[in-house]
XYZ file of C-alpha atoms in Angstrom:
713
model
C 113.816 117.869 91.939
C 114.914 116.719 95.214
C 112.082 115.279 97.462
C 111.856 114.616 101.130
C 112.007 111.022 103.013
C 109.397 108.903 103.128
C 107.345 107.222 106.143
C 105.527 104.279 105.239
C 102.794 103.175 106.984
C 100.651 100.134 106.172
C 97.568 99.162 108.247
C 96.186 95.367 107.302
C 92.888 95.265 108.191
C 89.945 92.394 107.801
C 88.962 93.631 104.541
C 91.251 95.880 103.022
C 94.757 96.994 103.983
C 95.815 100.936 103.614
C 99.238 102.122 103.103
C 99.940 105.902 103.149
C 103.328 107.793 102.572
C 104.295 110.479 105.210
C 106.931 113.462 104.241
C 109.838 112.966 107.188
C 110.803 116.579 107.385
C 107.225 118.121 107.513
C 105.229 114.410 108.354
C 102.272 115.638 106.251
C 100.396 112.705 104.272
C 101.720 112.869 100.838
C 100.157 109.590 99.177
C 97.568 106.968 100.072
C 96.808 103.306 98.023
C 94.109 100.783 99.154
C 93.904 96.864 98.216
C 91.993 93.956 99.661
C 93.797 92.206 102.430
C 95.391 88.944 100.630
C 93.998 86.493 103.388
C 93.856 83.618 100.401
C 97.445 84.322 98.427
C 99.878 81.668 99.375
C 102.064 84.517 100.581
C 99.327 85.550 102.960
C 98.787 89.309 104.318
C 102.635 89.752 102.954
C 101.301 89.939 99.463
C 99.028 92.632 100.474
C 101.433 94.972 102.274
C 104.084 94.962 99.198
C 100.989 95.120 96.611
C 100.147 98.265 98.794
C 103.213 99.646 99.140
C 104.586 99.110 95.249
C 100.441 100.882 94.166
C 101.340 103.981 96.806
C 105.052 104.029 95.669
C 103.563 104.174 92.230
C 100.931 106.634 92.703
C 103.429 109.568 94.450
C 106.508 108.561 91.529
C 108.978 108.096 94.302
C 111.095 105.024 94.478
C 111.872 102.457 97.451
C 115.299 104.423 98.126
C 113.305 107.303 99.641
C 111.975 105.055 102.471
C 113.525 106.182 105.706
C 111.186 104.331 107.583
C 108.497 101.628 106.503
C 105.846 99.527 109.766
C 102.850 97.808 109.294
C 100.150 96.865 111.835
C 97.938 93.293 111.552
C 94.712 92.233 112.967
C 96.218 88.421 112.155
C 97.316 87.582 115.789
C 94.492 89.047 117.479
C 92.138 87.112 114.833
C 94.242 83.712 115.525
C 93.254 84.098 119.450
C 90.076 85.348 119.054
C 89.072 82.681 116.310
C 91.127 79.945 118.429
C 93.257 79.293 115.126
C 96.178 78.514 116.973
C 98.957 76.241 117.283
C 99.752 73.497 119.339
C 101.947 74.360 122.267
C 104.337 71.738 124.605
C 105.048 72.828 127.991
C 107.798 71.661 129.865
C 107.802 72.278 133.878
C 110.607 72.191 135.499
C 111.413 71.945 139.531
C 110.792 69.338 142.326
C 109.606 69.348 146.077
C 107.082 72.464 146.386
C 108.378 74.135 143.030
C 107.618 71.253 141.738
C 103.910 71.097 142.955
C 103.764 74.333 141.883
C 104.862 74.438 138.036
C 102.539 70.689 137.858
C 99.915 73.058 138.678
C 100.320 75.100 135.258
C 98.944 71.923 133.017
C 95.211 73.258 133.604
C 96.138 76.255 131.072
C 94.716 73.811 128.495
C 91.421 74.692 130.544
C 91.061 78.057 129.443
C 89.307 78.668 126.607
C 90.039 81.648 123.998
C 86.850 80.966 121.411
C 83.304 79.609 121.695
C 84.360 75.992 122.434
C 87.793 75.893 121.670
C 90.563 75.784 124.386
C 94.420 76.713 124.910
C 96.098 72.979 123.049
C 98.621 72.422 125.817
C 100.591 69.119 126.483
C 102.365 69.399 129.731
C 105.502 67.592 130.334
C 107.648 67.756 133.291
C 111.606 67.944 134.402
C 112.475 67.535 137.729
C 115.898 68.904 136.989
C 117.219 71.184 134.052
C 120.076 69.582 133.959
C 118.658 66.151 133.368
C 119.557 66.246 129.413
C 118.001 62.428 129.117
C 114.651 63.213 130.466
C 114.767 66.359 128.390
C 115.509 64.583 125.011
C 112.685 62.294 125.695
C 110.037 65.109 126.303
C 111.504 66.850 123.269
C 110.918 63.238 121.471
C 107.577 62.927 122.189
C 106.591 67.124 121.291
C 108.114 66.484 117.597
C 106.276 62.948 117.447
C 103.108 64.957 117.762
C 103.446 67.674 115.977
C 104.498 70.188 118.141
C 106.579 73.331 116.818
C 106.395 75.582 119.827
C 107.501 75.390 122.970
C 106.874 76.986 126.716
C 109.816 76.674 129.372
C 108.752 77.601 133.267
C 110.469 77.478 136.095
C 108.944 78.697 139.324
C 111.185 81.970 140.387
C 113.015 82.052 136.654
C 112.997 86.075 136.674
C 115.192 85.769 139.558
C 117.267 82.716 138.212
C 117.071 81.937 134.793
C 119.429 78.977 134.172
C 117.161 76.342 134.407
C 114.914 77.828 131.760
C 118.037 79.304 129.716
C 119.367 75.300 129.662
C 116.154 73.941 128.424
C 114.869 76.522 126.264
C 118.066 76.551 124.183
C 117.974 72.552 123.861
C 114.639 72.989 122.222
C 116.313 75.556 120.355
C 118.572 73.435 118.880
C 116.156 70.583 117.751
C 114.453 73.215 115.635
C 111.403 74.093 118.052
C 110.210 77.932 118.260
C 110.721 78.835 122.301
C 109.145 80.749 124.476
C 110.538 81.054 128.098
C 108.479 82.645 130.670
C 111.649 85.199 131.754
C 111.910 86.224 128.179
C 108.129 87.703 128.541
C 108.033 89.616 131.654
C 109.942 90.009 134.917
C 107.403 89.870 137.353
C 106.434 87.134 139.812
C 103.358 85.540 139.320
C 104.044 82.194 137.663
C 101.072 81.351 136.354
C 100.604 84.593 134.800
C 103.820 84.310 134.010
C 103.208 81.159 132.492
C 99.573 82.181 131.243
C 101.098 84.950 128.848
C 103.842 82.784 127.295
C 101.611 80.439 126.425
C 99.522 82.902 124.366
C 102.601 83.954 122.722
C 103.849 80.710 121.874
C 100.242 79.392 119.866
C 100.558 82.586 117.544
C 104.683 81.654 117.440
C 104.480 79.939 114.322
C 102.485 81.387 112.061
C 103.606 84.612 113.012
C 107.046 83.552 112.398
C 106.615 82.560 108.847
C 104.716 86.092 108.414
C 107.697 87.862 109.555
C 109.839 85.910 106.780
C 107.161 86.025 104.398
C 106.792 89.693 104.759
C 110.904 90.421 104.799
C 111.626 88.566 102.093
C 109.102 90.741 99.995
C 109.964 93.996 100.922
C 113.837 93.208 100.198
C 112.853 91.688 97.120
C 111.290 95.210 96.254
C 114.433 97.306 97.149
C 113.662 98.924 100.315
C 116.889 98.913 102.797
C 114.594 100.871 105.332
C 114.245 98.501 108.867
C 110.525 97.266 108.809
C 108.748 97.553 112.006
C 105.535 96.092 113.850
C 102.812 97.956 115.331
C 102.765 96.641 119.098
C 99.646 97.563 120.994
C 100.932 100.172 123.481
C 100.923 102.587 120.976
C 104.481 101.654 119.432
C 106.544 100.074 116.800
C 108.841 97.233 117.111
C 111.481 95.616 115.075
C 110.903 92.162 113.063
C 113.249 90.276 115.136
C 111.408 90.952 118.509
C 108.147 90.754 116.677
C 109.502 87.094 115.764
C 110.306 86.637 119.515
C 107.429 88.087 121.385
C 104.388 88.175 118.485
C 101.766 88.447 121.626
C 102.919 92.296 121.096
C 101.009 92.776 118.501
C 97.648 91.302 119.754
C 94.942 94.215 119.610
C 97.210 96.285 118.424
C 94.956 97.546 115.600
C 93.092 100.231 118.090
C 96.332 101.295 118.787
C 97.794 102.691 115.277
C 94.518 104.635 115.214
C 95.573 106.417 118.716
C 99.740 106.515 117.447
C 98.016 108.796 114.830
C 96.114 110.590 117.180
C 98.917 111.632 119.238
C 101.425 112.142 116.272
C 99.434 113.813 113.542
C 96.530 115.416 115.789
C 99.240 116.498 118.618
C 96.760 115.256 120.796
C 98.110 115.822 124.178
C 94.977 115.215 126.611
C 91.628 114.205 125.184
C 89.504 110.950 124.403
C 90.253 109.379 121.049
C 86.853 108.072 119.220
C 88.255 105.553 116.234
C 84.595 104.868 113.744
C 84.488 102.010 111.623
C 80.931 100.718 110.297
C 80.116 98.356 113.422
C 82.248 99.460 116.410
C 83.647 102.844 117.704
C 86.791 102.084 119.627
C 87.374 104.222 122.732
C 90.894 105.390 124.133
C 92.385 108.204 126.224
C 95.371 110.020 125.879
C 96.580 111.648 129.242
C 99.723 114.087 128.981
C 100.410 112.989 125.780
C 100.881 109.477 126.541
C 98.378 106.510 126.048
C 96.649 105.137 128.863
C 97.322 101.437 129.045
C 96.456 98.396 131.439
C 97.444 94.410 131.333
C 94.748 92.492 129.199
C 92.423 89.538 129.893
C 91.727 86.526 127.584
C 89.665 83.488 127.888
C 88.426 85.508 131.394
C 92.282 85.364 132.556
C 94.761 88.019 133.429
C 98.079 88.424 131.551
C 101.188 90.321 131.796
C 100.711 91.939 128.144
C 100.177 95.582 128.273
C 97.592 97.174 125.764
C 95.964 100.503 125.533
C 92.799 100.528 127.571
C 90.740 100.320 124.815
C 86.934 100.278 124.966
C 84.692 98.981 122.404
C 80.985 100.106 121.987
C 79.279 98.084 118.790
C 78.109 101.305 117.277
C 79.701 102.118 114.095
C 78.746 104.299 111.331
C 77.099 101.570 109.294
C 75.053 100.132 112.291
C 71.532 99.959 111.487
C 68.345 101.553 113.616
C 65.980 99.211 115.602
C 62.413 100.476 116.078
C 58.894 99.499 117.621
C 55.955 100.288 115.827
C 53.456 99.025 117.582
C 51.860 102.417 120.042
C 53.477 104.919 120.225
C 56.166 104.298 117.294
C 60.072 104.990 118.617
C 63.527 104.146 118.292
C 64.631 101.770 120.972
C 68.502 101.102 119.867
C 71.192 101.706 117.397
C 73.522 98.545 116.276
C 74.946 96.378 116.918
C 73.951 94.553 113.360
C 75.476 97.059 110.861
C 74.425 96.995 107.068
C 77.711 95.698 105.522
C 77.163 92.702 107.787
C 73.583 92.191 106.406
C 74.947 92.828 103.324
C 72.697 95.779 102.911
C 73.578 99.294 101.026
C 73.198 102.450 103.307
C 69.839 104.247 102.045
C 72.167 107.701 101.659
C 74.085 106.425 99.016
C 71.223 105.524 96.997
C 70.464 107.884 93.979
C 67.510 110.068 95.238
C 65.437 108.542 92.497
C 65.262 105.432 93.609
C 64.249 106.663 97.168
C 61.138 108.035 96.210
C 58.147 105.781 97.299
C 60.787 103.678 99.205
C 58.284 101.598 101.707
C 59.630 101.548 105.515
C 59.678 97.647 107.545
C 61.504 95.842 109.543
C 63.025 92.673 109.427
C 65.356 90.718 110.885
C 69.230 91.295 108.989
C 70.288 87.661 109.797
C 69.207 84.610 111.307
C 69.166 84.946 115.216
C 68.534 88.741 114.898
C 65.683 90.673 116.287
C 62.660 91.834 113.565
C 63.300 95.331 114.525
C 65.645 96.729 112.342
C 64.187 99.346 110.143
C 65.314 98.995 106.048
C 64.011 100.772 103.189
C 62.328 98.684 100.907
C 62.311 100.304 97.077
C 61.569 98.972 93.792
C 65.482 98.122 93.136
C 66.044 96.548 96.305
C 66.887 96.610 100.099
C 68.088 99.572 101.780
C 69.764 100.089 105.261
C 68.706 103.421 107.551
C 72.397 103.883 109.445
C 74.198 106.162 111.650
C 75.947 108.175 108.285
C 72.349 108.556 106.836
C 71.452 110.364 109.864
C 74.397 112.328 110.215
C 74.483 113.441 106.607
C 70.934 114.315 106.805
C 71.445 117.013 109.294
C 74.615 117.919 107.094
C 77.405 116.759 110.214
C 79.451 115.264 107.157
C 82.125 117.442 105.565
C 81.915 117.056 102.197
C 85.452 115.592 101.684
C 84.938 113.175 104.158
C 84.608 109.517 103.331
C 81.400 109.107 104.771
C 79.614 112.393 102.767
C 76.488 111.531 100.541
C 74.239 114.213 98.840
C 71.817 115.860 101.204
C 68.835 115.480 98.835
C 69.368 111.125 99.195
C 70.443 111.729 102.954
C 66.908 113.353 103.590
C 64.952 111.306 101.448
C 66.338 108.196 103.050
C 65.187 109.557 106.434
C 61.445 110.979 105.333
C 59.533 107.140 105.438
C 61.400 106.944 108.992
C 60.527 110.666 110.349
C 56.508 109.721 109.204
C 56.552 106.625 111.096
C 57.981 108.618 113.855
C 55.430 111.568 113.712
C 58.068 114.056 113.378
C 60.086 116.003 110.224
C 63.709 114.646 108.800
C 66.121 116.357 111.320
C 63.826 115.194 114.591
C 64.265 112.032 113.017
C 68.170 112.145 112.686
C 68.446 113.673 115.748
C 66.648 110.880 117.204
C 68.921 108.284 115.465
C 71.876 109.908 116.846
C 71.069 110.191 120.480
C 69.991 106.553 120.839
C 73.556 105.476 118.600
C 75.794 107.931 120.797
C 74.228 106.983 124.340
C 76.242 103.727 124.781
C 79.471 106.027 123.447
C 78.789 108.418 126.153
C 78.101 105.950 128.733
C 82.039 104.451 128.511
C 83.014 108.303 127.650
C 81.755 109.763 131.035
C 83.492 106.901 132.681
C 86.618 106.738 131.629
C 86.350 110.503 131.842
C 86.135 109.733 135.487
C 88.366 106.787 135.692
C 91.277 108.988 134.885
C 90.363 111.854 136.813
C 90.029 114.355 133.674
C 88.399 117.520 134.074
C 85.043 118.200 132.563
C 86.232 121.425 130.908
C 89.287 119.291 129.893
C 87.215 116.987 127.779
C 88.518 116.722 124.098
C 86.570 114.117 121.996
C 88.719 113.435 118.283
C 87.416 111.426 115.828
C 89.107 109.237 113.861
C 87.573 106.512 111.203
C 85.892 106.119 107.934
C 82.718 106.739 110.445
C 83.924 109.368 112.454
C 81.198 111.789 111.384
C 78.370 110.183 112.510
C 79.444 109.613 115.654
C 81.824 112.085 117.023
C 80.285 115.264 116.350
C 77.144 114.212 117.980
C 78.845 112.904 120.611
C 80.625 115.892 121.485
C 77.456 117.915 120.983
C 75.340 116.236 123.964
C 77.880 115.765 125.861
C 78.730 119.602 125.977
C 82.208 118.733 125.341
C 84.826 120.188 122.403
C 85.128 118.009 119.525
C 87.119 117.240 116.152
C 87.574 114.727 113.208
C 91.224 114.233 112.701
C 92.501 115.013 108.925
C 92.293 112.362 107.081
C 90.071 110.449 109.315
C 89.542 107.133 107.111
C 93.518 106.241 107.194
C 94.379 107.106 110.627
C 95.273 104.070 111.556
C 98.210 103.611 108.593
C 99.384 106.871 109.366
C 99.419 106.285 113.332
C 101.642 103.279 112.039
C 103.970 105.343 109.884
C 104.233 108.414 113.125
C 104.565 105.569 115.472
C 107.873 105.668 117.627
C 110.021 102.544 118.978
C 108.436 101.532 122.457
C 110.084 99.424 124.692
C 108.519 98.238 128.516
C 110.809 96.621 131.299
C 109.776 95.846 134.812
C 111.488 94.591 137.558
C 110.061 94.088 140.939
C 113.240 95.061 143.379
C 112.032 95.399 146.943
C 113.894 97.991 148.688
C 115.546 99.257 144.611
C 118.602 101.454 144.990
C 119.845 103.779 143.263
C 122.000 101.717 140.950
C 119.180 99.090 140.189
C 116.633 101.967 139.481
C 119.268 103.157 136.512
C 119.941 99.370 135.365
C 116.513 99.109 134.583
C 116.174 102.338 132.677
C 119.507 101.423 131.103
C 117.897 98.536 129.878
C 114.542 99.809 128.100
C 116.789 102.654 126.510
C 119.123 99.872 124.933
C 116.574 97.667 124.464
C 114.782 100.814 121.499
C 118.601 102.170 120.920
C 118.977 98.008 119.600
C 115.768 98.039 117.393
C 116.961 101.562 115.852
C 115.945 104.023 117.531
C 118.497 107.225 117.442
C 120.267 107.443 120.901
C 119.521 111.363 121.009
C 116.268 110.636 120.002
C 115.207 108.010 123.043
C 113.035 109.354 126.086
C 112.254 106.938 129.559
C 109.571 107.901 131.545
C 110.657 105.833 134.927
C 107.997 104.765 137.717
C 108.942 103.706 141.398
C 105.687 101.854 142.820
C 106.697 101.525 146.782
C 103.701 99.215 147.369
C 104.532 96.611 144.795
C 107.815 97.038 144.731
C 107.752 97.650 140.774
C 110.432 99.486 138.668
C 108.944 100.166 135.751
C 111.199 102.202 132.331
C 109.187 102.996 129.478
C 111.641 103.924 126.763
C 110.754 105.791 122.804
C 112.669 106.622 120.226
C 112.710 107.963 116.445
C 114.467 105.448 113.954
C 116.087 108.600 112.429
C 116.568 112.072 113.767
C 113.773 114.303 112.744
C 115.093 117.274 111.421
C 111.720 118.714 111.109
C 111.179 121.298 107.952
C 110.950 124.756 110.683
C 109.358 126.530 108.255
C 106.322 124.766 109.703
C 106.538 125.845 113.070
C 104.132 128.325 115.127
C 105.025 131.722 116.216
C 105.505 133.265 119.219
C 101.972 134.750 118.759
C 100.576 131.641 118.315
C 101.974 129.741 120.459
C 100.809 132.664 122.986
C 97.496 132.422 122.082
C 97.268 128.589 122.142
C 98.589 128.569 126.089
C 96.249 131.391 126.791
C 93.046 129.246 125.776
C 94.440 126.065 127.701
C 95.000 128.455 130.727
C 91.485 130.322 130.070
C 92.923 133.472 130.348
C 93.370 136.345 127.608
C 96.958 136.494 126.075
C 97.919 139.273 127.422
C 97.905 137.795 130.780
C 100.227 134.461 129.697
C 103.908 135.001 130.807
C 106.557 132.994 129.442
C 109.069 131.041 132.011
C 111.640 129.698 129.760
C 112.139 128.375 126.377
C 114.449 126.053 124.595
C 115.191 125.739 121.054
C 112.211 122.778 121.199
C 109.564 123.684 123.945
C 108.571 127.240 125.310
C 106.847 127.053 129.242
C 103.979 129.605 129.469
C 102.798 130.637 132.955
C 99.111 132.052 133.931
C 98.294 134.360 136.470
C 98.930 133.655 140.235
C 95.318 132.139 141.051
C 94.300 132.958 144.820
C 91.672 130.817 147.081
C 89.945 131.486 150.344
C 92.754 129.827 153.150
C 94.788 128.340 149.935
C 98.156 128.475 148.845
C 98.293 130.602 145.627
C 98.411 128.035 142.817
C 100.510 128.676 139.672
C 99.332 127.290 136.055
C 101.146 126.324 133.396
C 101.583 125.037 129.759
C 104.244 123.178 128.205
C 104.096 123.691 124.577
C 105.995 122.372 121.594
C 107.237 124.778 118.837
C 104.225 122.838 116.596
C 101.652 124.260 118.826
C 101.001 120.864 121.125
C 100.458 121.097 124.997
C 102.990 118.129 125.841
C 102.386 119.252 129.604
C 99.927 120.915 131.842
C 99.630 121.476 135.338
C 97.297 123.501 137.408
C 100.631 124.223 139.734
C 103.882 123.983 139.428
C 107.424 125.658 139.361
C 110.139 126.418 136.845
C 113.278 126.792 136.646
C 115.570 127.124 133.635
C 119.469 126.841 133.303
C 121.845 125.229 131.143
C 123.162 121.479 131.808
C 126.161 122.540 132.850
C 124.753 124.324 135.540
C 121.601 122.284 136.138
C 123.554 119.179 137.053
C 124.617 120.893 140.100
C 121.648 123.156 141.287
C 118.656 120.073 140.486
C 119.730 118.226 143.341
C 119.131 121.350 145.615
C 115.878 122.216 143.481
C 114.510 118.796 144.451
C 115.470 118.666 147.723
C 113.258 122.544 148.076
C 110.641 120.716 146.738
C 110.157 118.297 148.459
C 107.308 117.183 151.162
C 107.316 115.867 154.820
C 104.675 114.658 156.283
C 103.823 111.946 158.513
C 104.208 109.294 156.019
C 107.566 110.199 155.111
C 109.426 112.632 152.311
C 107.336 113.110 148.943
C 109.865 114.143 146.240
C 108.419 116.354 143.561
C 106.938 115.571 140.237
C 109.540 116.274 138.003
C 109.386 117.042 134.064
C 112.772 118.285 132.444
C 113.248 119.753 129.019
C 116.169 118.624 127.254
C 116.168 119.384 123.518
C 113.567 117.452 121.885
C 113.072 115.616 124.797
C 110.676 115.915 127.747
C 111.463 113.389 130.381
C 109.061 112.466 132.838
C 110.041 111.196 136.077
C 106.736 111.980 137.693
C 106.421 108.425 139.075
C 109.463 108.378 141.282
C 108.587 109.609 145.192
C 111.825 108.964 146.738
C 114.295 112.061 146.977
C 117.683 110.609 146.578
C 116.092 107.787 143.130
C 114.905 111.267 141.685
C 117.639 112.613 141.704
C 119.851 109.855 140.322
C 117.823 110.014 137.545
C 117.528 113.238 136.704
C 121.717 113.391 136.762
C 121.374 110.448 134.079
C 119.226 112.532 131.982
C 121.443 115.586 131.545
C 124.656 113.297 131.776
C 126.599 113.264 128.328
C 124.347 116.429 126.790
C 126.445 119.708 126.022
C 127.396 121.635 128.717
C 125.449 124.434 127.030
C 122.467 123.252 126.246
C 119.510 124.734 128.036
C 117.372 122.715 130.676
C 113.932 123.710 132.117
C 112.809 121.603 135.227
C 109.059 121.847 135.778
C 107.961 120.482 139.592
C 104.922 119.983 140.843
C 105.152 119.878 144.999
C 102.684 116.558 146.079
C 100.844 117.413 149.412
């Protein structure tokens, strides 16, 4: 019997390491395994990764040779920074005169507190000139004598001229140090922020480098020949070699894995993803099929680390209920203490016999906690009343869900609380969930406002083992559409297995020419290809910010050509129905404006408003039925690569807007083969034309090409 190849995703959590196997053709889950995370093993988390891999392959009866993609996500770097468990770093500042003055001020980075009572362990040394070999040798001798393994090299304006940093970095590497040069971390200006980011990379470099070697050796011994990838904090993956160079990119990658799962498995193109564990809920935004990212802070200081915009609320499936019993009894809060941190079982999972005669009490679960957490005291022990108990009491947790409990037990668990509140069990359960989802909804509403999401377009997708305890009630209270992701308890390793290689290149280029913009685009494209992405699968989104003079290119690509099973694709009628739902019209009113082998572009009826120009709503769907692009007003033109190469400049010029502030090129999306090239971040007409031409270069002239344009006001 022939089997399809496998994509393996492994998520290393604080307690458990989860592994999943995905069919590479259908992208469907075919097996999963769980093993304790091996923090205390001599090989560290690497041992747990390989154990989970072997258990997974044994469970599904497959061999290492079937694996074509293997990736893992880890919280190791995040935990190291949050706990202050980091390596000492030697910093070498370069410069004389004014440059030297600014470089010497960087010694203050050692004052940054990254954990309670723990500061960045930085030892600063200064070089007036990068070519002073004797002085450099003395600096490196002192670092070696102090037991320092990791070195940061920084020089003002190294993003324009990196020769000095490169010379010192090469000498340090030759002496056996692990080196982070600031120009290798980012090409953006801002000496202090650039160096701060490099130092954060350097303090975790020794541990992450050792882990990378152990994981690679273990994978090699297991007979896996597929390249090993690591989850990044922006929702993509990178090669192990890149992780050895820039381990900082794995920081905060825990939530990124779940969001990648929502993107790839759930085909979420617009909405909010709520990943709920036992203690907290991570909330993130997906717009037009892309995750929202931002620069992060550590120790109250900004960095050039781009990570998902994830906002965490201290409410999860195991969050305990807090009540006021004096006067009129009522629920005051839910959490932040969770049952598993308090060492208490969930009441709803207890046998109903144990719950008969249970007595409601209030306690302080841990020293220092308020003594208002509700618990049940039974003849056989103490139990916690949690969000999961309330959701099960209301029947919100599906029977096949990870957190499902018997309805009789869940209702019995809520009965003493209901009696204290003077209500029935459903009323008490709703009161618990109301209090629990209130802070979640505050964050949801803030993110909806921050990202300009129309109220009618709000979709909440729940993931994580505690999804059913938060998402259904939050959706109902907000009046928003919601759903729980398939296999929500393993959505993170699924996201790791399905994630694309990603690379971001940024340059500050005042008055950037077309050639300079194309060079940044090529650099990002080549970076993902060098890490194993198939050239035909690479998409590059380019943004040119005229205010900050920043040119940014984000490249993504799969490690192999995705020959997905076409029998899994939607019919034309199903695609039309999905488009009609998004356009909020009858399916009969929807028109097909353009189509390729991979995408269909639908248009709704022209919409007219008093004294305004009519608008033409558009939805772009892939053949799996995922809305990949939505616009309230767009123009669509279909041609071929051969014809489009000549017509695109005219099309762009035709839809360029002119005003007192100058010209503004249209927001352009190009559909070519399996890719959608998002060029909406380019405002200049000439630059947009150059990039559009680049996107079609080298393609078969007969291949279908679709341009979707939004005219800017």
